[in-house]
GROMACS .gro file of C-alpha atoms in nm:
model
  393
    1UNK     CA    1  -3.602  -0.164  -2.174
    2UNK     CA    2  -3.530  -0.375  -1.958
    3UNK     CA    3  -3.207  -0.568  -1.908
    4UNK     CA    4  -3.365  -0.832  -2.176
    5UNK     CA    5  -3.447  -0.711  -2.385
    6UNK     CA    6  -3.156  -0.486  -2.399
    7UNK     CA    7  -2.984  -0.825  -2.446
    8UNK     CA    8  -3.145  -0.943  -2.740
    9UNK     CA    9  -3.059  -0.601  -2.914
   10UNK     CA   10  -2.684  -0.617  -2.905
   11UNK     CA   11  -2.711  -0.995  -2.989
   12UNK     CA   12  -2.861  -0.819  -3.328
   13UNK     CA   13  -2.661  -0.535  -3.374
   14UNK     CA   14  -2.342  -0.516  -3.164
   15UNK     CA   15  -2.035  -0.713  -3.235
   16UNK     CA   16  -1.984  -0.993  -2.962
   17UNK     CA   17  -1.625  -0.930  -2.905
   18UNK     CA   18  -1.712  -0.885  -2.534
   19UNK     CA   19  -1.771  -1.120  -2.233
   20UNK     CA   20  -2.114  -0.962  -2.040
   21UNK     CA   21  -2.281  -0.985  -1.780
   22UNK     CA   22  -2.692  -0.990  -1.832
   23UNK     CA   23  -2.762  -0.660  -1.668
   24UNK     CA   24  -2.799  -0.327  -1.798
   25UNK     CA   25  -2.718  -0.028  -1.619
   26UNK     CA   26  -2.864   0.299  -1.628
   27UNK     CA   27  -2.714   0.554  -1.393
   28UNK     CA   28  -2.436   0.587  -1.108
   29UNK     CA   29  -2.388   0.853  -0.848
   30UNK     CA   30  -2.065   0.832  -0.656
   31UNK     CA   31  -1.953   0.448  -0.582
   32UNK     CA   32  -2.319   0.300  -0.647
   33UNK     CA   33  -2.485   0.193  -1.010
   34UNK     CA   34  -2.778   0.115  -1.078
   35UNK     CA   35  -2.974  -0.143  -1.333
   36UNK     CA   36  -3.288  -0.144  -1.550
   37UNK     CA   37  -3.481  -0.269  -1.304
   38UNK     CA   38  -3.400  -0.034  -1.049
   39UNK     CA   39  -3.122  -0.248  -0.869
   40UNK     CA   40  -2.855  -0.088  -0.649
   41UNK     CA   41  -2.499  -0.149  -0.690
   42UNK     CA   42  -2.184  -0.085  -0.457
   43UNK     CA   43  -1.940  -0.034  -0.727
   44UNK     CA   44  -1.595  -0.168  -0.668
   45UNK     CA   45  -1.450  -0.186  -0.970
   46UNK     CA   46  -1.580   0.135  -1.123
   47UNK     CA   47  -1.545   0.210  -1.484
   48UNK     CA   48  -1.267  -0.117  -1.577
   49UNK     CA   49  -1.101   0.170  -1.330
   50UNK     CA   50  -1.179   0.510  -1.485
   51UNK     CA   51  -1.391   0.589  -1.227
   52UNK     CA   52  -1.106   0.681  -0.986
   53UNK     CA   53  -1.372   0.946  -0.833
   54UNK     CA   54  -1.695   0.764  -0.905
   55UNK     CA   55  -1.987   0.810  -1.123
   56UNK     CA   56  -2.113   1.156  -1.223
   57UNK     CA   57  -1.839   1.310  -1.061
   58UNK     CA   58  -2.009   1.701  -0.975
   59UNK     CA   59  -1.731   1.905  -1.090
   60UNK     CA   60  -1.647   1.718  -1.413
   61UNK     CA   61  -2.003   1.672  -1.529
   62UNK     CA   62  -2.018   2.085  -1.425
   63UNK     CA   63  -1.739   2.078  -1.663
   64UNK     CA   64  -1.812   1.935  -1.943
   65UNK     CA   65  -2.191   2.096  -1.984
   66UNK     CA   66  -2.012   2.390  -2.010
   67UNK     CA   67  -1.751   2.328  -2.243
   68UNK     CA   68  -2.018   2.125  -2.483
   69UNK     CA   69  -2.298   2.429  -2.513
   70UNK     CA   70  -1.869   2.656  -2.606
   71UNK     CA   71  -1.671   2.451  -2.777
   72UNK     CA   72  -1.647   2.105  -2.863
   73UNK     CA   73  -1.400   2.021  -3.054
   74UNK     CA   74  -1.158   2.186  -3.286
   75UNK     CA   75  -0.822   2.046  -3.469
   76UNK     CA   76  -0.514   2.024  -3.290
   77UNK     CA   77  -0.393   2.229  -3.605
   78UNK     CA   78  -0.471   2.542  -3.348
   79UNK     CA   79  -0.441   2.638  -2.978
   80UNK     CA   80  -0.737   2.570  -2.706
   81UNK     CA   81  -0.573   2.719  -2.372
   82UNK     CA   82  -0.752   2.398  -2.224
   83UNK     CA   83  -0.537   2.177  -2.381
   84UNK     CA   84  -0.194   2.388  -2.270
   85UNK     CA   85  -0.313   2.443  -1.908
   86UNK     CA   86  -0.415   2.083  -1.854
   87UNK     CA   87  -0.067   2.025  -2.007
   88UNK     CA   88   0.056   2.263  -1.766
   89UNK     CA   89  -0.106   2.101  -1.473
   90UNK     CA   90  -0.013   1.759  -1.520
   91UNK     CA   91   0.350   1.871  -1.576
   92UNK     CA   92   0.407   2.022  -1.259
   93UNK     CA   93   0.255   1.703  -1.064
   94UNK     CA   94   0.497   1.511  -1.220
   95UNK     CA   95   0.852   1.555  -1.327
   96UNK     CA   96   0.776   1.841  -1.522
   97UNK     CA   97   0.799   1.817  -1.925
   98UNK     CA   98   0.567   1.832  -2.170
   99UNK     CA   99   0.248   1.636  -2.299
  100UNK     CA  100   0.136   1.477  -2.621
  101UNK     CA  101  -0.301   1.395  -2.546
  102UNK     CA  102  -0.490   1.107  -2.733
  103UNK     CA  103  -0.778   0.941  -2.666
  104UNK     CA  104  -0.721   0.594  -2.435
  105UNK     CA  105  -0.447   0.399  -2.247
  106UNK     CA  106  -0.368   0.215  -2.572
  107UNK     CA  107  -0.280   0.484  -2.814
  108UNK     CA  108  -0.145   0.654  -2.535
  109UNK     CA  109   0.125   0.337  -2.462
  110UNK     CA  110   0.156   0.361  -2.917
  111UNK     CA  111   0.298   0.720  -2.842
  112UNK     CA  112   0.532   0.605  -2.658
  113UNK     CA  113   0.663   0.280  -2.883
  114UNK     CA  114   0.664   0.502  -3.117
  115UNK     CA  115   0.855   0.840  -2.945
  116UNK     CA  116   1.123   0.541  -2.824
  117UNK     CA  117   1.215   0.448  -3.172
  118UNK     CA  118   1.233   0.771  -3.327
  119UNK     CA  119   1.427   0.890  -3.023
  120UNK     CA  120   1.676   0.603  -3.089
  121UNK     CA  121   1.787   0.612  -3.426
  122UNK     CA  122   1.799   0.316  -3.580
  123UNK     CA  123   1.782   0.140  -3.164
  124UNK     CA  124   1.444   0.003  -3.209
  125UNK     CA  125   1.415  -0.253  -2.961
  126UNK     CA  126   1.138  -0.270  -2.583
  127UNK     CA  127   1.235  -0.448  -2.332
  128UNK     CA  128   0.859  -0.480  -2.131
  129UNK     CA  129   0.746  -0.803  -1.830
  130UNK     CA  130   0.565  -1.086  -1.784
  131UNK     CA  131   0.234  -1.044  -1.681
  132UNK     CA  132   0.212  -0.656  -1.819
  133UNK     CA  133  -0.056  -0.527  -1.973
  134UNK     CA  134  -0.012  -0.231  -2.239
  135UNK     CA  135  -0.345  -0.211  -2.498
  136UNK     CA  136  -0.488  -0.402  -2.787
  137UNK     CA  137  -0.335  -0.185  -3.028
  138UNK     CA  138  -0.089  -0.394  -3.261
  139UNK     CA  139   0.241  -0.188  -3.095
  140UNK     CA  140   0.121  -0.216  -2.729
  141UNK     CA  141  -0.046  -0.593  -2.784
  142UNK     CA  142   0.292  -0.660  -2.840
  143UNK     CA  143   0.460  -0.436  -2.506
  144UNK     CA  144   0.215  -0.711  -2.364
  145UNK     CA  145   0.412  -1.031  -2.307
  146UNK     CA  146   0.115  -1.237  -2.244
  147UNK     CA  147   0.086  -1.487  -2.512
  148UNK     CA  148  -0.265  -1.553  -2.507
  149UNK     CA  149  -0.303  -1.160  -2.614
  150UNK     CA  150  -0.168  -1.235  -2.922
  151UNK     CA  151  -0.333  -1.555  -3.007
  152UNK     CA  152  -0.403  -1.577  -3.386
  153UNK     CA  153  -0.314  -1.197  -3.434
  154UNK     CA  154   0.048  -1.285  -3.549
  155UNK     CA  155   0.320  -1.219  -3.669
  156UNK     CA  156   0.348  -0.935  -3.387
  157UNK     CA  157   0.526  -0.656  -3.432
  158UNK     CA  158   0.910  -0.725  -3.421
  159UNK     CA  159   1.149  -0.528  -3.133
  160UNK     CA  160   0.986  -0.615  -2.868
  161UNK     CA  161   1.220  -0.901  -2.559
  162UNK     CA  162   0.946  -0.980  -2.263
  163UNK     CA  163   1.141  -1.027  -1.872
  164UNK     CA  164   1.025  -1.149  -1.587
  165UNK     CA  165   0.878  -0.880  -1.353
  166UNK     CA  166   1.118  -0.867  -1.039
  167UNK     CA  167   1.412  -0.969  -1.203
  168UNK     CA  168   1.663  -0.765  -1.307
  169UNK     CA  169   1.974  -0.962  -1.395
  170UNK     CA  170   1.690  -1.115  -1.651
  171UNK     CA  171   1.650  -0.751  -1.823
  172UNK     CA  172   2.032  -0.681  -1.818
  173UNK     CA  173   2.086  -0.970  -1.991
  174UNK     CA  174   1.812  -0.873  -2.241
  175UNK     CA  175   2.043  -0.548  -2.333
  176UNK     CA  176   2.203  -0.495  -2.690
  177UNK     CA  177   2.312  -0.238  -2.869
  178UNK     CA  178   1.974  -0.234  -3.108
  179UNK     CA  179   1.822  -0.194  -2.744
  180UNK     CA  180   1.638   0.153  -2.728
  181UNK     CA  181   1.440   0.147  -2.396
  182UNK     CA  182   1.249  -0.035  -2.118
  183UNK     CA  183   0.845  -0.032  -2.054
  184UNK     CA  184   0.707  -0.086  -1.763
  185UNK     CA  185   0.377  -0.071  -1.518
  186UNK     CA  186   0.587   0.068  -1.205
  187UNK     CA  187   0.293  -0.144  -1.068
  188UNK     CA  188   0.091  -0.392  -1.249
  189UNK     CA  189  -0.273  -0.404  -1.275
  190UNK     CA  190  -0.409  -0.641  -1.506
  191UNK     CA  191  -0.132  -0.894  -1.445
  192UNK     CA  192  -0.284  -0.890  -1.067
  193UNK     CA  193  -0.191  -0.605  -0.835
  194UNK     CA  194   0.203  -0.656  -0.876
  195UNK     CA  195   0.351  -0.403  -0.613
  196UNK     CA  196   0.785  -0.466  -0.780
  197UNK     CA  197   1.047  -0.590  -0.495
  198UNK     CA  198   1.273  -0.308  -0.328
  199UNK     CA  199   1.521  -0.187  -0.511
  200UNK     CA  200   1.386  -0.317  -0.868
  201UNK     CA  201   1.255  -0.024  -1.013
  202UNK     CA  202   1.586   0.175  -0.907
  203UNK     CA  203   1.778  -0.070  -1.094
  204UNK     CA  204   1.619  -0.031  -1.439
  205UNK     CA  205   1.655   0.353  -1.360
  206UNK     CA  206   2.055   0.293  -1.366
  207UNK     CA  207   2.045   0.041  -1.640
  208UNK     CA  208   1.922   0.257  -1.872
  209UNK     CA  209   2.123   0.533  -1.767
  210UNK     CA  210   2.414   0.295  -1.767
  211UNK     CA  211   2.320   0.225  -2.145
  212UNK     CA  212   2.167   0.569  -2.248
  213UNK     CA  213   1.781   0.379  -2.258
  214UNK     CA  214   1.444   0.549  -2.230
  215UNK     CA  215   1.298   0.438  -1.924
  216UNK     CA  216   0.939   0.430  -1.986
  217UNK     CA  217   0.635   0.447  -1.706
  218UNK     CA  218   0.285   0.276  -1.795
  219UNK     CA  219   0.077   0.465  -1.566
  220UNK     CA  220  -0.225   0.356  -1.733
  221UNK     CA  221  -0.402   0.219  -1.438
  222UNK     CA  222  -0.192   0.309  -1.155
  223UNK     CA  223  -0.152   0.701  -1.219
  224UNK     CA  224  -0.353   1.030  -1.125
  225UNK     CA  225  -0.327   0.967  -0.746
  226UNK     CA  226  -0.503   0.566  -0.798
  227UNK     CA  227  -0.211   0.461  -0.575
  228UNK     CA  228  -0.196   0.767  -0.313
  229UNK     CA  229   0.055   0.964  -0.471
  230UNK     CA  230   0.022   1.180  -0.764
  231UNK     CA  231   0.185   0.848  -0.992
  232UNK     CA  232   0.296   0.554  -0.830
  233UNK     CA  233   0.662   0.597  -0.997
  234UNK     CA  234   0.660   0.851  -0.639
  235UNK     CA  235   0.648   0.587  -0.400
  236UNK     CA  236   0.989   0.434  -0.525
  237UNK     CA  237   1.161   0.748  -0.644
  238UNK     CA  238   1.227   0.657  -0.917
  239UNK     CA  239   1.149   0.926  -1.194
  240UNK     CA  240   1.061   0.763  -1.571
  241UNK     CA  241   1.216   0.949  -1.904
  242UNK     CA  242   0.807   0.888  -2.037
  243UNK     CA  243   0.438   0.800  -1.857
  244UNK     CA  244   0.169   0.709  -2.020
  245UNK     CA  245  -0.179   0.788  -1.880
  246UNK     CA  246  -0.561   0.727  -1.890
  247UNK     CA  247  -0.801   0.576  -1.740
  248UNK     CA  248  -0.920   0.806  -1.438
  249UNK     CA  249  -0.744   1.092  -1.654
  250UNK     CA  250  -1.069   1.265  -1.711
  251UNK     CA  251  -1.234   1.156  -1.466
  252UNK     CA  252  -1.447   0.951  -1.673
  253UNK     CA  253  -1.390   1.120  -2.029
  254UNK     CA  254  -1.236   0.991  -2.266
  255UNK     CA  255  -0.872   1.097  -2.248
  256UNK     CA  256  -0.507   0.988  -2.271
  257UNK     CA  257  -0.173   1.125  -2.222
  258UNK     CA  258   0.178   1.062  -2.264
  259UNK     CA  259   0.393   1.291  -2.078
  260UNK     CA  260   0.787   1.327  -2.137
  261UNK     CA  261   1.114   1.580  -2.056
  262UNK     CA  262   1.131   1.912  -2.312
  263UNK     CA  263   1.463   1.712  -2.442
  264UNK     CA  264   1.310   1.362  -2.567
  265UNK     CA  265   0.966   1.548  -2.629
  266UNK     CA  266   1.147   1.736  -3.007
  267UNK     CA  267   1.178   1.331  -3.079
  268UNK     CA  268   0.764   1.286  -3.172
  269UNK     CA  269   0.837   1.530  -3.440
  270UNK     CA  270   0.555   1.672  -3.690
  271UNK     CA  271   0.399   1.473  -3.910
  272UNK     CA  272   0.498   1.151  -3.736
  273UNK     CA  273   0.163   1.087  -3.481
  274UNK     CA  274  -0.143   1.201  -3.435
  275UNK     CA  275  -0.440   1.172  -3.256
  276UNK     CA  276  -0.777   1.387  -3.407
  277UNK     CA  277  -0.943   1.390  -3.122
  278UNK     CA  278  -0.656   1.392  -2.889
  279UNK     CA  279  -0.645   1.711  -2.605
  280UNK     CA  280  -1.034   1.785  -2.686
  281UNK     CA  281  -1.146   2.125  -2.533
  282UNK     CA  282  -1.394   1.856  -2.350
  283UNK     CA  283  -1.148   1.595  -2.219
  284UNK     CA  284  -0.863   1.865  -2.127
  285UNK     CA  285  -1.159   2.074  -1.903
  286UNK     CA  286  -1.290   1.792  -1.765
  287UNK     CA  287  -0.917   1.662  -1.734
  288UNK     CA  288  -0.810   1.964  -1.527
  289UNK     CA  289  -1.132   1.908  -1.297
  290UNK     CA  290  -1.043   1.559  -1.205
  291UNK     CA  291  -0.709   1.720  -1.089
  292UNK     CA  292  -0.847   2.033  -0.906
  293UNK     CA  293  -1.148   1.807  -0.761
  294UNK     CA  294  -0.855   1.553  -0.593
  295UNK     CA  295  -0.713   1.867  -0.444
  296UNK     CA  296  -1.010   2.002  -0.327
  297UNK     CA  297  -1.152   1.716  -0.152
  298UNK     CA  298  -0.764   1.656  -0.009
  299UNK     CA  299  -0.867   1.220  -0.169
  300UNK     CA  300  -0.466   1.130  -0.246
  301UNK     CA  301  -0.502   1.089   0.139
  302UNK     CA  302  -0.823   0.969   0.104
  303UNK     CA  303  -0.745   0.663  -0.109
  304UNK     CA  304  -0.458   0.544   0.136
  305UNK     CA  305  -0.740   0.472   0.421
  306UNK     CA  306  -0.985   0.335   0.217
  307UNK     CA  307  -0.673   0.101   0.109
  308UNK     CA  308  -0.572   0.021   0.454
  309UNK     CA  309  -0.931  -0.031   0.578
  310UNK     CA  310  -0.938  -0.299   0.267
  311UNK     CA  311  -0.550  -0.419   0.397
  312UNK     CA  312  -0.645  -0.462   0.742
  313UNK     CA  313  -0.975  -0.623   0.680
  314UNK     CA  314  -0.844  -0.851   0.404
  315UNK     CA  315  -0.513  -0.946   0.590
  316UNK     CA  316  -0.708  -1.070   0.855
  317UNK     CA  317  -0.928  -1.265   0.716
  318UNK     CA  318  -0.599  -1.493   0.522
  319UNK     CA  319  -0.504  -1.548   0.918
  320UNK     CA  320  -0.787  -1.752   0.941
  321UNK     CA  321  -0.912  -1.825   0.526
  322UNK     CA  322  -0.644  -2.078   0.381
  323UNK     CA  323  -0.801  -1.959   0.068
  324UNK     CA  324  -0.671  -1.653   0.067
  325UNK     CA  325  -0.285  -1.690  -0.041
  326UNK     CA  326  -0.122  -1.309  -0.050
  327UNK     CA  327  -0.336  -0.914  -0.034
  328UNK     CA  328  -0.124  -0.671  -0.211
  329UNK     CA  329  -0.260  -0.335  -0.144
  330UNK     CA  330  -0.102   0.044  -0.303
  331UNK     CA  331  -0.358   0.275  -0.232
  332UNK     CA  332  -0.666   0.194  -0.363
  333UNK     CA  333  -0.505  -0.065  -0.623
  334UNK     CA  334  -0.634  -0.400  -0.404
  335UNK     CA  335  -0.481  -0.726  -0.535
  336UNK     CA  336  -0.619  -1.033  -0.307
  337UNK     CA  337  -0.510  -1.346  -0.489
  338UNK     CA  338  -0.700  -1.678  -0.439
  339UNK     CA  339  -0.603  -2.059  -0.403
  340UNK     CA  340  -0.885  -2.090  -0.609
  341UNK     CA  341  -1.083  -1.987  -0.956
  342UNK     CA  342  -1.203  -1.571  -0.880
  343UNK     CA  343  -1.495  -1.611  -1.121
  344UNK     CA  344  -1.762  -1.764  -0.875
  345UNK     CA  345  -1.656  -1.532  -0.629
  346UNK     CA  346  -1.757  -1.247  -0.854
  347UNK     CA  347  -2.135  -1.382  -0.943
  348UNK     CA  348  -2.146  -1.443  -0.540
  349UNK     CA  349  -2.082  -1.047  -0.503
  350UNK     CA  350  -2.281  -0.978  -0.791
  351UNK     CA  351  -2.537  -1.182  -0.637
  352UNK     CA  352  -2.530  -0.944  -0.294
  353UNK     CA  353  -2.508  -0.604  -0.530
  354UNK     CA  354  -2.124  -0.597  -0.530
  355UNK     CA  355  -1.970  -0.539  -0.845
  356UNK     CA  356  -1.604  -0.690  -0.861
  357UNK     CA  357  -1.312  -0.777  -1.055
  358UNK     CA  358  -1.119  -1.106  -1.113
  359UNK     CA  359  -0.795  -1.108  -1.331
  360UNK     CA  360  -0.568  -1.376  -1.366
  361UNK     CA  361  -0.827  -1.631  -1.269
  362UNK     CA  362  -0.729  -1.604  -0.942
  363UNK     CA  363  -0.684  -1.248  -0.787
  364UNK     CA  364  -0.993  -1.030  -0.737
  365UNK     CA  365  -0.914  -0.705  -0.818
  366UNK     CA  366  -1.024  -0.384  -0.663
  367UNK     CA  367  -1.026  -0.029  -0.822
  368UNK     CA  368  -1.247   0.161  -0.585
  369UNK     CA  369  -1.300   0.530  -0.601
  370UNK     CA  370  -1.046   0.720  -0.418
  371UNK     CA  371  -1.366   0.856  -0.226
  372UNK     CA  372  -1.566   0.571  -0.120
  373UNK     CA  373  -1.672   0.697   0.175
  374UNK     CA  374  -1.470   0.444   0.464
  375UNK     CA  375  -1.831   0.286   0.573
  376UNK     CA  376  -1.899   0.214   0.225
  377UNK     CA  377  -1.536   0.013   0.245
  378UNK     CA  378  -1.626  -0.178   0.549
  379UNK     CA  379  -2.007  -0.259   0.404
  380UNK     CA  380  -1.801  -0.385   0.074
  381UNK     CA  381  -1.531  -0.596   0.267
  382UNK     CA  382  -1.840  -0.769   0.478
  383UNK     CA  383  -1.965  -0.898   0.171
  384UNK     CA  384  -1.696  -1.012   0.064
  385UNK     CA  385  -1.528  -1.173   0.371
  386UNK     CA  386  -1.881  -1.365   0.406
  387UNK     CA  387  -1.917  -1.460   0.020
  388UNK     CA  388  -1.487  -1.559   0.087
  389UNK     CA  389  -1.550  -1.798   0.359
  390UNK     CA  390  -1.847  -1.935   0.166
  391UNK     CA  391  -1.647  -2.009  -0.110
  392UNK     CA  392  -1.381  -2.186   0.213
  393UNK     CA  393  -1.603  -2.442   0.323
   0.00000   0.00000   0.00000
């Protein structure tokens, strides 16, 4: 079946809640994907950030194949060795503590919101940040301080107050006797790869300590090695009380997690929250395999080197091209803010078989695989630089 036929099939039978490119993708390997017509694309936004290890990484494929043939799913009323080992692996690489498993970033953030309110014993307000993004369930979209995502859904969940990202004084003014938590992406992803100013996260930690608040880091996009450390908070030496993970957590298989300390974890008591498929044996094996692959192939360092290529090339282009307003890079989280709309550049790159993303209208967002080769990174920069220069004429 060709792309055009698949598009017609969707028109008949699939709810049209996504904007889609008129291309049917059929196969992926590493940082390449192929469409139904046999065209090959270099993918700098693989799986919307979920394929941090590239398409179909061999260790993940092998682990999933073995697990599917052994035990697909059992309820969380039973123990499985894989889930326990997965929790330990995440705990060992972060701040210790315990894990709750679910299926997505929105679910992980929903769990964090519930955990905060249960822990607050009556205090219920959570401070979040402008241009942040926490998901599309009612709780997580209410935490997302972007009115465009609330349009038509009201009334949204009460209890969220919004502060400008990076403005510590504004955050302090929002804290009152009903506040229980501050929830933030340590590096904003959907908001445009926004890196916090020096001292901001440390200041939030101090505010939380002073007012007995939980500090929740949403690392759905920045976690699992994407920034060159296991978790973005490790760049800033600020440890959260709660951390949420998803996207790359299972190397492309659906999975989400909430990490918290052993002291806070009991607040999410039995009966108050659950995820039927959360921590299932397939996701658990994939999650463990993803962590092992990153270590065995030294991909944390690889992510830093790939990021340096993009930073060098895009910063050099900025010096000669007035279209580029700012370049923001942390590992393989890459944002190139333009002075113009980015959608035409996405289209132009796709015509040259390079897949990129644009967010917030003017920010080219790249989340390439950690194992993108340096030659592939240079090749991608060649195309991207040409396209940006063409739009500057």
